Coordinates of C-alpha atoms in Angstrom, one line a residue:
M1 CA -4.1 14.7 16.3
R2 CA -1.1 14.9 18.8
R3 CA 2.3 13.4 19.1
E4 CA 3.5 12.7 22.7
T5 CA 7.1 11.4 23.8
I6 CA 7.6 8.4 25.9
L7 CA 10.5 6.3 27.3
P8 CA 10.5 3.0 24.9
R9 CA 10.0 -0.3 26.8
K10 CA 13.1 -2.2 28.4
N11 CA 14.3 -4.8 25.8
Y12 CA 11.2 -4.1 23.5
K13 CA 13.7 -4.9 20.5
E14 CA 13.7 -8.6 21.9
T15 CA 10.1 -8.5 22.1
I16 CA 9.3 -7.4 18.8
E17 CA 11.7 -9.6 17.2
K18 CA 10.0 -12.6 18.9
L19 CA 6.8 -11.3 16.9
G20 CA 8.7 -11.8 13.7
F21 CA 9.8 -8.3 13.2
S22 CA 13.2 -8.8 12.0
F23 CA 14.2 -5.8 10.2
H24 CA 13.0 -3.1 12.8
D25 CA 16.8 -1.4 13.4
D26 CA 16.0 2.4 13.9
Y27 CA 12.7 1.7 11.8
W28 CA 10.5 1.1 14.9
F29 CA 10.2 4.0 17.2
E30 CA 8.6 3.9 20.4
N31 CA 10.1 7.0 21.8
A32 CA 7.1 8.7 20.5
Y33 CA 3.2 7.7 19.8
Y34 CA 0.6 9.7 18.1
R35 CA -2.9 10.1 19.7
F36 CA -6.0 10.7 18.1
S37 CA -9.8 11.5 19.0
V38 CA -12.5 9.0 18.2
S39 CA -14.0 11.7 15.8
E40 CA -10.6 12.2 14.1
I41 CA -10.2 8.1 13.5
E42 CA -14.0 8.3 12.4
E43 CA -12.9 10.8 9.5
L44 CA -10.1 8.5 8.9
E45 CA -12.3 5.7 8.1
K46 CA -14.8 7.6 6.1
A47 CA -12.2 8.9 3.8
T48 CA -10.6 5.6 3.4
K49 CA -13.8 3.9 2.3
A50 CA -14.5 6.8 0.0
C51 CA -11.5 7.2 -1.5
Y52 CA -11.9 2.9 -2.2
D53 CA -14.9 3.7 -3.6
M54 CA -13.6 6.4 -6.2
Y55 CA -10.8 4.4 -7.1
C56 CA -13.3 1.4 -8.0
Q57 CA -15.5 3.7 -10.1
A58 CA -12.1 5.0 -11.8
V59 CA -11.5 1.5 -12.7
E60 CA -14.8 0.8 -14.4
T61 CA -14.1 3.8 -16.3
C62 CA -10.7 3.2 -17.5
L63 CA -11.1 -0.1 -18.4
Y64 CA -13.0 0.8 -21.4
D65 CA -11.1 3.7 -22.3
E66 CA -8.2 3.0 -24.4
R67 CA -7.0 6.6 -24.1
K68 CA -7.2 6.4 -20.1
L69 CA -5.4 2.7 -20.7
D70 CA -2.5 4.4 -22.4
L71 CA -2.1 6.8 -19.8
L72 CA -2.0 4.5 -17.3
Q73 CA 0.8 2.5 -19.2
I74 CA -1.2 -1.0 -19.2
P75 CA 0.2 -3.1 -22.3
F76 CA -2.1 -3.5 -25.0
Q77 CA -1.7 -7.2 -25.1
L78 CA -2.8 -7.3 -21.3
R79 CA -5.7 -5.3 -21.3
D80 CA -8.3 -7.8 -22.2
A81 CA -6.8 -10.0 -19.3
V82 CA -7.2 -7.1 -17.2
R83 CA -10.9 -6.3 -18.0
R84 CA -11.7 -10.2 -17.6
S85 CA -10.2 -10.0 -14.0
W86 CA -12.5 -7.1 -13.3
E87 CA -15.6 -8.3 -14.9
E88 CA -14.9 -11.8 -12.9
D89 CA -14.7 -10.2 -9.7
D90 CA -11.1 -11.1 -8.8
L91 CA -10.8 -10.9 -5.2
S92 CA -8.8 -8.3 -3.6
L93 CA -6.7 -9.1 -0.1
Y94 CA -5.4 -5.4 0.9
G95 CA -4.0 -2.1 0.1
R96 CA -2.8 0.6 2.0
F97 CA -3.7 4.6 1.3
D98 CA -1.2 7.5 2.1
F99 CA -2.9 10.3 3.5
A100 CA -1.7 13.6 5.1
W101 CA -3.8 15.2 7.7
V102 CA -4.2 18.9 7.0
H103 CA -6.7 20.6 9.4
G104 CA -8.5 17.8 10.2
V105 CA -9.1 16.5 6.7
P106 CA -7.0 13.6 5.3
K107 CA -5.7 14.5 1.9
L108 CA -4.6 11.4 -0.2
F109 CA -1.4 11.3 -1.4
E110 CA -1.2 8.0 -3.0
F111 CA -2.9 4.5 -2.8
N112 CA -0.5 1.5 -2.3
A113 CA -2.9 -0.8 -3.9
D114 CA -0.6 -3.6 -5.3
T115 CA 2.4 -4.4 -2.8
P116 CA 2.1 -2.3 0.3
T117 CA 4.6 -2.9 3.2
S118 CA 4.6 -1.8 6.5
L119 CA 1.8 -4.5 7.6
L120 CA 3.3 -6.6 10.1
E121 CA 4.1 -3.5 12.2
A122 CA 0.9 -1.9 11.6
S123 CA -0.8 -5.0 12.5
V124 CA 0.4 -7.0 15.2
I125 CA 3.5 -4.8 16.7
Q126 CA 1.9 -1.8 17.3
W127 CA -1.0 -3.6 19.0
Q128 CA 1.0 -5.5 21.3
W129 CA 2.8 -2.2 22.2
K130 CA -0.5 -0.4 22.9
E131 CA -1.5 -3.4 24.9
E132 CA 1.7 -3.1 27.3
R133 CA 1.8 0.6 27.5
F134 CA -1.7 1.5 27.2
P135 CA -4.1 -1.4 27.9
T136 CA -7.3 0.8 28.7
A137 CA -6.8 2.8 25.5
D138 CA -8.2 1.8 22.1
Q139 CA -6.3 1.6 18.6
F140 CA -7.5 1.9 15.0
N141 CA -6.4 -1.7 14.1
S142 CA -8.4 -4.7 13.2
I143 CA -5.8 -5.6 10.4
H144 CA -5.1 -9.2 11.8
E145 CA -8.7 -10.2 12.1
N146 CA -9.6 -8.6 8.6
L147 CA -6.7 -10.6 6.7
V148 CA -7.7 -13.9 8.5
Q149 CA -11.6 -13.2 7.5
S150 CA -10.3 -12.3 4.1
W151 CA -8.5 -15.1 3.2
K152 CA -11.4 -17.2 4.5
D153 CA -13.8 -15.3 2.1
I154 CA -11.2 -15.9 -0.6
H155 CA -10.9 -19.7 0.1
S156 CA -14.8 -19.6 -0.1
A157 CA -14.8 -18.4 -3.7
Y158 CA -12.0 -20.0 -5.1
H159 CA -11.6 -23.5 -3.2
C160 CA -8.0 -24.2 -4.1
D161 CA -6.3 -27.1 -2.5
K162 CA -3.3 -24.9 -2.1
Y163 CA -2.3 -21.2 -2.2
F164 CA 1.2 -20.1 -3.2
F165 CA 2.9 -17.1 -1.9
A166 CA 5.9 -15.1 -3.7
S167 CA 8.5 -12.4 -3.2
I168 CA 12.0 -11.7 -3.7
A169 CA 13.4 -14.1 -1.1
D170 CA 16.7 -12.0 -0.5
C171 CA 14.8 -8.8 0.3
T172 CA 14.3 -8.7 4.0
E173 CA 11.4 -6.7 4.2
D174 CA 9.4 -8.1 1.7
N175 CA 9.9 -11.6 2.9
A176 CA 9.2 -10.8 6.5
T177 CA 6.0 -9.2 5.3
L178 CA 5.3 -12.3 3.3
D179 CA 5.7 -14.5 6.0
Y180 CA 3.3 -12.2 8.3
I181 CA 1.0 -12.6 5.5
I182 CA 1.2 -16.4 5.0
A183 CA 0.7 -16.7 8.6
T184 CA -2.8 -15.3 8.5
A185 CA -3.6 -17.3 5.5
I186 CA -2.6 -20.4 7.7
A187 CA -4.7 -18.9 10.5
A188 CA -7.7 -18.8 8.0
G189 CA -7.3 -22.9 7.5
L190 CA -5.4 -22.5 4.4
Q191 CA -2.6 -25.1 2.7
T192 CA 0.3 -22.8 1.8
Y193 CA 3.4 -22.8 -0.2
E194 CA 6.1 -20.3 -0.3
L195 CA 8.6 -19.9 -3.1
D196 CA 10.8 -17.1 -4.6
I197 CA 9.2 -15.4 -7.5
R198 CA 12.3 -15.6 -9.5
D199 CA 12.0 -19.6 -9.5
V200 CA 8.4 -19.7 -10.7
R201 CA 8.4 -21.5 -14.1
H202 CA 6.1 -20.8 -17.1
Y203 CA 5.4 -23.1 -20.0
D204 CA 2.2 -24.4 -21.7
N205 CA 0.5 -21.2 -20.8
S206 CA 0.7 -22.0 -17.0
L207 CA 2.7 -21.4 -14.0
Y208 CA 4.7 -24.1 -12.0
T209 CA 6.9 -24.3 -9.1
P210 CA 10.3 -25.7 -9.2
D211 CA 9.1 -29.1 -8.8
D212 CA 6.5 -28.8 -11.5
S213 CA 3.4 -28.2 -9.0
P214 CA 0.9 -26.6 -11.2
I215 CA 0.0 -22.9 -9.6
N216 CA -3.5 -22.1 -9.6
C217 CA -3.7 -19.2 -7.1
M218 CA -0.8 -17.0 -6.2
F219 CA -0.3 -14.2 -3.9
K220 CA 2.9 -12.2 -5.1
L221 CA 4.4 -9.4 -3.3
Y222 CA 5.8 -8.1 -6.4
P223 CA 4.7 -5.0 -8.5
W224 CA 2.7 -5.8 -11.6
E225 CA 4.5 -3.2 -13.8
T226 CA 7.4 -5.1 -13.4
M227 CA 5.7 -8.4 -14.1
F228 CA 4.2 -6.5 -17.1
E229 CA 7.7 -5.8 -18.3
E230 CA 9.5 -9.2 -17.6
N231 CA 7.0 -11.5 -18.5
P232 CA 3.8 -10.3 -19.8
E233 CA 2.8 -13.7 -21.4
G234 CA 3.0 -15.1 -17.7
C235 CA 0.5 -12.6 -16.5
M236 CA -2.1 -14.2 -18.6
T237 CA -2.0 -17.6 -17.6
E238 CA -5.5 -18.7 -16.3
M239 CA -5.2 -18.9 -12.5
C240 CA -6.2 -16.5 -9.7
W241 CA -3.8 -13.7 -8.8
I242 CA -3.7 -11.7 -5.6
E243 CA -3.6 -9.1 -5.8
P244 CA -5.7 -9.3 -9.0
L245 CA -4.7 -7.8 -12.4
W246 CA -7.1 -4.9 -12.1
K247 CA -5.3 -3.7 -9.2
S248 CA -2.6 -2.6 -11.8
L249 CA -4.7 0.1 -12.6
M250 CA -5.2 1.5 -8.9
S251 CA -1.4 1.2 -7.9
N252 CA -0.6 3.4 -10.8
K253 CA 0.2 7.0 -10.0
A254 CA -1.1 8.1 -13.3
M255 CA -4.5 7.2 -11.8
L256 CA -4.3 10.6 -9.5
P257 CA -5.1 12.9 -12.3
I258 CA -7.8 10.7 -13.4
L259 CA -9.3 10.6 -10.1
Y260 CA -9.2 14.4 -9.8
E261 CA -10.9 14.8 -13.0
M262 CA -13.7 12.4 -12.1
F263 CA -14.2 14.1 -8.4
P264 CA -12.7 17.5 -8.1
D265 CA -15.0 18.3 -5.5
S266 CA -14.3 15.6 -3.2
P267 CA -12.7 16.8 -0.1
Y268 CA -10.1 14.1 -0.2
I269 CA -8.6 14.4 -3.5
L270 CA -6.0 16.8 -4.4
P271 CA -5.6 18.7 -7.6
A272 CA -3.2 16.5 -9.9
Y273 CA -2.5 17.0 -13.7
F274 CA -0.3 15.0 -16.2
E275 CA 0.8 18.4 -17.7
P276 CA 3.4 20.6 -16.0
G277 CA 2.7 24.4 -15.3
R278 CA -0.8 23.9 -14.1
L279 CA 0.0 24.2 -10.3
R280 CA 2.1 26.9 -8.8
S281 CA 2.9 24.4 -5.6
Y282 CA 3.1 20.8 -6.3
C283 CA 4.7 17.6 -5.8
K284 CA 6.3 16.0 -9.0
K285 CA 6.2 12.0 -8.6
P286 CA 7.0 9.2 -11.0
V287 CA 4.2 7.3 -12.7
F288 CA 6.1 4.0 -11.3
S289 CA 8.0 4.5 -7.8
R290 CA 9.1 3.3 -4.7
E291 CA 9.8 4.6 -1.3
G292 CA 9.5 8.3 -2.0
A293 CA 12.1 7.9 -4.7
N294 CA 12.6 10.5 -7.5
V295 CA 10.2 13.1 -6.0
E296 CA 10.5 16.7 -6.0
L297 CA 8.3 19.3 -4.2
Y298 CA 7.7 22.7 -4.9
R299 CA 6.4 25.7 -3.5
Y300 CA 5.3 28.8 -5.5
G301 CA 7.7 27.4 -7.8
V302 CA 10.7 27.4 -5.6
L303 CA 12.2 23.7 -4.8
L304 CA 11.9 22.7 -1.5
E305 CA 13.0 19.0 -1.4
K306 CA 14.0 16.0 -3.7
S307 CA 15.0 12.6 -3.7
E308 CA 16.9 10.6 -5.8
G309 CA 16.4 7.0 -7.4
E310 CA 16.2 5.2 -10.4
Y311 CA 12.4 5.9 -11.4
G312 CA 10.8 8.1 -13.9
K313 CA 11.2 6.7 -17.1
E314 CA 7.8 6.3 -17.7
G315 CA 7.0 9.9 -16.9
Y316 CA 5.6 11.9 -14.3
I317 CA 2.3 13.3 -12.6
Y318 CA 2.0 16.9 -10.7
Q319 CA -0.1 16.6 -7.7
E320 CA -1.0 19.8 -5.7
Y321 CA 1.6 20.4 -2.7
V322 CA 0.3 20.4 0.6
D323 CA 2.0 21.2 4.0
V324 CA 2.3 18.0 6.3
P325 CA 1.8 19.3 9.6
S326 CA 5.1 19.3 11.7
F327 CA 5.5 18.0 14.8
L328 CA 9.0 19.2 16.4
G329 CA 10.3 19.0 12.8
N330 CA 8.7 15.3 12.3
Y331 CA 6.3 14.9 9.3
P332 CA 3.8 12.0 9.7
V333 CA 2.0 10.2 7.1
L334 CA -1.1 8.4 7.5
G335 CA -1.3 4.8 6.2
S336 CA -4.8 3.6 6.4
W337 CA -5.5 0.0 5.5
I338 CA -8.0 -1.6 3.8
V339 CA -8.5 -5.4 4.0
G340 CA -11.3 -7.4 2.0
G341 CA -13.0 -3.8 1.0
E342 CA -13.0 -2.8 4.7
A343 CA -11.3 0.4 6.6
C344 CA -9.5 -1.4 9.3
G345 CA -6.3 0.1 10.5
L346 CA -3.6 2.7 10.8
G347 CA -0.1 2.7 10.7
I348 CA 2.1 5.8 10.7
R349 CA 5.5 6.6 9.4
E350 CA 7.2 9.8 9.9
T351 CA 10.3 11.4 8.6
S352 CA 12.5 14.6 9.3
S353 CA 12.3 15.7 5.7
R354 CA 8.7 16.5 3.9
I355 CA 9.5 13.2 1.5
T356 CA 8.5 9.9 3.1
D357 CA 11.3 7.5 1.9
N358 CA 13.1 4.6 2.9
M359 CA 14.6 6.3 6.0
S360 CA 11.1 6.6 7.7
R361 CA 10.2 5.6 11.1
F362 CA 7.4 3.6 12.2
V363 CA 5.5 5.2 15.1
P364 CA 2.6 3.6 17.0
H365 CA -1.0 5.3 18.0
I366 CA -3.6 5.0 20.6
I367 CA -7.1 6.7 20.4
V368 CA -8.3 8.5 23.6

């Protein structure tokens, strides 16, 4: 794994805007790129699949253990619905594992299992960059094709006349991500309907659009934990959710100590605990948070960095601290995508700090 500098393409901003990437500003960064060997990508793909398998085993265990569901803060009234979602094999579309690359081994930071973004740039934008700059090189990136196929698989199982897609309409990044996901569903032949999740109506134990069309299957780019708090009854309606209810266990950072308890010998899982004081060097992170908010990094008890934010009321977990390799003061985190249960792509975000936050830059990659 190496970081190389390169001159950006002329008029690249206009190019990526034509592909729907409207929120790039200084986020998309093509003054550099990362290069990997084939064996490194194979190891990342192996780690992604192994971590997904471990998460699935952990869900199976936690669903029938009330103590673990307490730790994961799954509301009691929703537990039967979450179990039913798992037992009925409700289908998942996608997720993103965030890894640090430490001495050739991917170390799992967390799993963005429910509402991952950085999807459009990982899929279409960096592929188009690669085709222009390094047309003979490869890239770990079959995200788009896998999304289209996954929608076909979902439709084969659900046979819905129309698929609904919801997010917060005035959130630029979420809305652009949702538009891309809708485009992949349309490419799979699905009929789609987009709406603001705040406009979804709930009555008679069902969900409806503002014009009273019944919603039978909805992709929502909106966190389960927020929905649990805002409208738990609406989460229990008889319909297909994407992501499914069982993903609420995977997206919860409280799963990290449970994973370590179950798989202490995995090379990919870092030691993690619910209790403070078990680790000399650690990352303190909220059970629920977004974009690296309210994170604290300690090395041998000394605070290295911290981020501000509004999260943490549900508590924290403590994960072993590892040094993310620095490339001239840039710290990359590898976002490995899993779509339809298959590892299929890589997106890299880097920062000048050790905490990956909303000021991160997306940097493309190639395989050589």
